[in-house]
mmCIF file of C-alpha atoms and ligand atoms in Angstrom:
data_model
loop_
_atom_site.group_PDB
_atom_site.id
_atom_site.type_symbol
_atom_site.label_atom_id
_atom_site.label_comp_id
_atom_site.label_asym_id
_atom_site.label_seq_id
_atom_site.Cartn_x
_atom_site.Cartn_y
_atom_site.Cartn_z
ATOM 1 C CA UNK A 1 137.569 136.007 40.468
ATOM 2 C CA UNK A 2 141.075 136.962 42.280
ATOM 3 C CA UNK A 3 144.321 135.686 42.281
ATOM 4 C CA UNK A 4 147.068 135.493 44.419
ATOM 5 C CA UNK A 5 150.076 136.588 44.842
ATOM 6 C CA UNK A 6 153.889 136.565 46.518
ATOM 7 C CA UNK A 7 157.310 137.688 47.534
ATOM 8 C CA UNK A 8 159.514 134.328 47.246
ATOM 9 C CA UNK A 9 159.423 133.397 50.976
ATOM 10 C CA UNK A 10 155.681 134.202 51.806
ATOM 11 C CA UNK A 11 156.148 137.097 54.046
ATOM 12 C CA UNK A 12 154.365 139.251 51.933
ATOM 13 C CA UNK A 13 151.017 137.767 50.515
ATOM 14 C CA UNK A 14 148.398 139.938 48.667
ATOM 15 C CA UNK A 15 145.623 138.853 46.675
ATOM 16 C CA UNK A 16 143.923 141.033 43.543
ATOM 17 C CA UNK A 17 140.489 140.875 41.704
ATOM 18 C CA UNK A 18 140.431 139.928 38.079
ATOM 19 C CA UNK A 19 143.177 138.300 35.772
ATOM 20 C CA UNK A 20 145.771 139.894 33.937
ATOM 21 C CA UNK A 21 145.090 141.398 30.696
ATOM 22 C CA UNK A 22 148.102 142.679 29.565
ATOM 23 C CA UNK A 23 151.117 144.168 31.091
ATOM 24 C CA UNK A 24 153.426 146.717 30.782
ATOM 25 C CA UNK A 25 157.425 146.008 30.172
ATOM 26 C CA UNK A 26 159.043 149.374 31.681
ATOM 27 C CA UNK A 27 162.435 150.443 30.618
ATOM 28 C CA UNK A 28 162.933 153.101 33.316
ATOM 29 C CA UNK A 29 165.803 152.629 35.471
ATOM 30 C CA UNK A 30 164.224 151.027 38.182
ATOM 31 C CA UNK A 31 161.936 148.613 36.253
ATOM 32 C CA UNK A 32 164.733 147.549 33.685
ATOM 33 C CA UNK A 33 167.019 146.555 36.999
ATOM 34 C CA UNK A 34 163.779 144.437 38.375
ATOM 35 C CA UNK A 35 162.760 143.161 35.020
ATOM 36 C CA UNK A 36 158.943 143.423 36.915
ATOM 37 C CA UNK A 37 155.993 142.921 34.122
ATOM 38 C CA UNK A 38 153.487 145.499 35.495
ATOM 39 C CA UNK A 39 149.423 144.788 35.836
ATOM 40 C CA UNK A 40 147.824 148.193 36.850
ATOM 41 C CA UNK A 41 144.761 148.279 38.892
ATOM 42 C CA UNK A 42 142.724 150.737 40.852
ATOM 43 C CA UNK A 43 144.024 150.223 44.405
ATOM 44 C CA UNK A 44 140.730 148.876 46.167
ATOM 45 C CA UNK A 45 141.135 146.051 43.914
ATOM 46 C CA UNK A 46 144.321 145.072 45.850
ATOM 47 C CA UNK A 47 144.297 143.413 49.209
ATOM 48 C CA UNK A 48 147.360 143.278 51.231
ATOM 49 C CA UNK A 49 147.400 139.977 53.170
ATOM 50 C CA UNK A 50 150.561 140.875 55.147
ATOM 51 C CA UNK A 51 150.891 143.519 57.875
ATOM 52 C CA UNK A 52 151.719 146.581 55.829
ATOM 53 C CA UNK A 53 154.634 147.347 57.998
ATOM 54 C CA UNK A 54 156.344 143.965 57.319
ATOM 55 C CA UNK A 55 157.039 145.446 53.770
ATOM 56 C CA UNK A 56 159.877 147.820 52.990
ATOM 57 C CA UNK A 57 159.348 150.623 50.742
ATOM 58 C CA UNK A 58 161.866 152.569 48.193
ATOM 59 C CA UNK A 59 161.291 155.663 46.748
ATOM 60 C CA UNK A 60 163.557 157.705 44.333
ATOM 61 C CA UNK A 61 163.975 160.932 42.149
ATOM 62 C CA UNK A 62 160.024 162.996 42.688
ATOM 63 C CA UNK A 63 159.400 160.262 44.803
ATOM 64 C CA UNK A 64 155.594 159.506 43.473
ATOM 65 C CA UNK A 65 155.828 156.349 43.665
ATOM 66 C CA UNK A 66 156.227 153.577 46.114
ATOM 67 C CA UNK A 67 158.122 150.447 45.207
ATOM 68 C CA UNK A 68 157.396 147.931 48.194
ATOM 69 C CA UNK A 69 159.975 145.061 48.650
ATOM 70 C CA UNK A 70 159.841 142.448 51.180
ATOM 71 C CA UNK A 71 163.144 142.547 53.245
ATOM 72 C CA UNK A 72 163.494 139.449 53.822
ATOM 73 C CA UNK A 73 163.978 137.938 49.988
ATOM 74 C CA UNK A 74 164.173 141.373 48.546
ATOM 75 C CA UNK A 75 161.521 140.480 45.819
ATOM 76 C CA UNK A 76 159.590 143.252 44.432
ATOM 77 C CA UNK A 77 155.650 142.249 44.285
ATOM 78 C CA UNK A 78 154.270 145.347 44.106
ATOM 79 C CA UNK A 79 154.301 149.276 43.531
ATOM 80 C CA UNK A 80 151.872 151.935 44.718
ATOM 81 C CA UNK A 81 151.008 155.780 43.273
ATOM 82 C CA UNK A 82 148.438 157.378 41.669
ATOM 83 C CA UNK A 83 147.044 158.182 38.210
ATOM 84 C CA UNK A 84 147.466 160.917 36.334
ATOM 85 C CA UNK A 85 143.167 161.131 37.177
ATOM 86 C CA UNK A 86 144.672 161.241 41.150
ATOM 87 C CA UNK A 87 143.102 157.778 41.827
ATOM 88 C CA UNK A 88 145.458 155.544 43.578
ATOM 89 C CA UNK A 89 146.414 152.196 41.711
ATOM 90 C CA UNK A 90 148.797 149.328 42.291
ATOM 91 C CA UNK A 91 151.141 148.234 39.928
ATOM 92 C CA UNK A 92 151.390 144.307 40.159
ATOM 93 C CA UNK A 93 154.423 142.744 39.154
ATOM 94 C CA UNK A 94 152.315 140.092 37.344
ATOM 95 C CA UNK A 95 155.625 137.746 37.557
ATOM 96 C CA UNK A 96 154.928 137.462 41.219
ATOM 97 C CA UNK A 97 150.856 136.180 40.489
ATOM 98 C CA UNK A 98 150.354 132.054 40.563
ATOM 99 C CA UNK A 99 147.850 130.121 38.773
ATOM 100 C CA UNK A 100 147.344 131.749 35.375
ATOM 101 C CA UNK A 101 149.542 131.398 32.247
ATOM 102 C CA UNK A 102 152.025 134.015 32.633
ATOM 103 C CA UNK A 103 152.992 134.000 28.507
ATOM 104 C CA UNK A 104 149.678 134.063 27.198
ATOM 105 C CA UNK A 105 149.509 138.046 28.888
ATOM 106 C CA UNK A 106 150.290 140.637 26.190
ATOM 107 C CA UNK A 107 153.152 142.262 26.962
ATOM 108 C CA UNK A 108 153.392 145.992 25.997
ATOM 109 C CA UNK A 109 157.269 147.987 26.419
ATOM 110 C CA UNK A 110 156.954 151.134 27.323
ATOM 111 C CA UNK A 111 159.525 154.036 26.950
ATOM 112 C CA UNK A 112 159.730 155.019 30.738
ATOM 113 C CA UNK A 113 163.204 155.942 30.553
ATOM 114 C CA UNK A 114 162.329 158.715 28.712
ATOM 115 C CA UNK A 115 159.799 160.536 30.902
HETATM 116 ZN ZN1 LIG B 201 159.855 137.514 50.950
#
């Protein structure tokens, strides 16, 4: 099973296999400013529906990861880097998935700002 998911305006449409089992509340400074609710999975369970180029990327301090934004509606959907095994994953911003019950997923915080 997959699910689907969006920016706001549907200029950036991806799709990902499985449901959401939990997800991770981040109170770095990035992910406290976006208030995103991260789903992490390996990255060739994430399909990119939308020219990849149509997507804006930011990057900050050691620059590891890649938070991609559409530019149009400046919604967050997505963020790309690796594990700490080196295998690339996608962090989902589960708030950005349709069709599954956003507030029955466990939601875990997680002390990013101090890392
Ligand atoms: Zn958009």
């Amino acid at each position: 099973m997959s699910i689907q998911g969006s920016c706001h305006c549907g200029g950036t449409v991806f799709e990902v296999e499985g449901t959401p089992d939990s997800a991770l509340a981040c109170n770095c400074s990035i992910c406290q400013r976006k208030g995103s609710l991260l789903w992490f999975v390996p990255r060739d369970k994430f399909t990119l529906r939308t020219p990849d180029e149509r997507l804006a990327t930011y990057t900050f301090n050691k620059h590891v990861i890649r938070h991609r934004f559409c530019p149009t509606c400046g919604i967050h959907p997505f963020g790309e880097g690796v594990d700490p095994q080196g295998n690339a994953v996608v962090a989902v911003n589960i708030r950005c998935l349709e069709g599954f019950d956003i507030d029955a997923v466990p939601v875990h915080h997680y002390n990013g700002r101090d890392i």
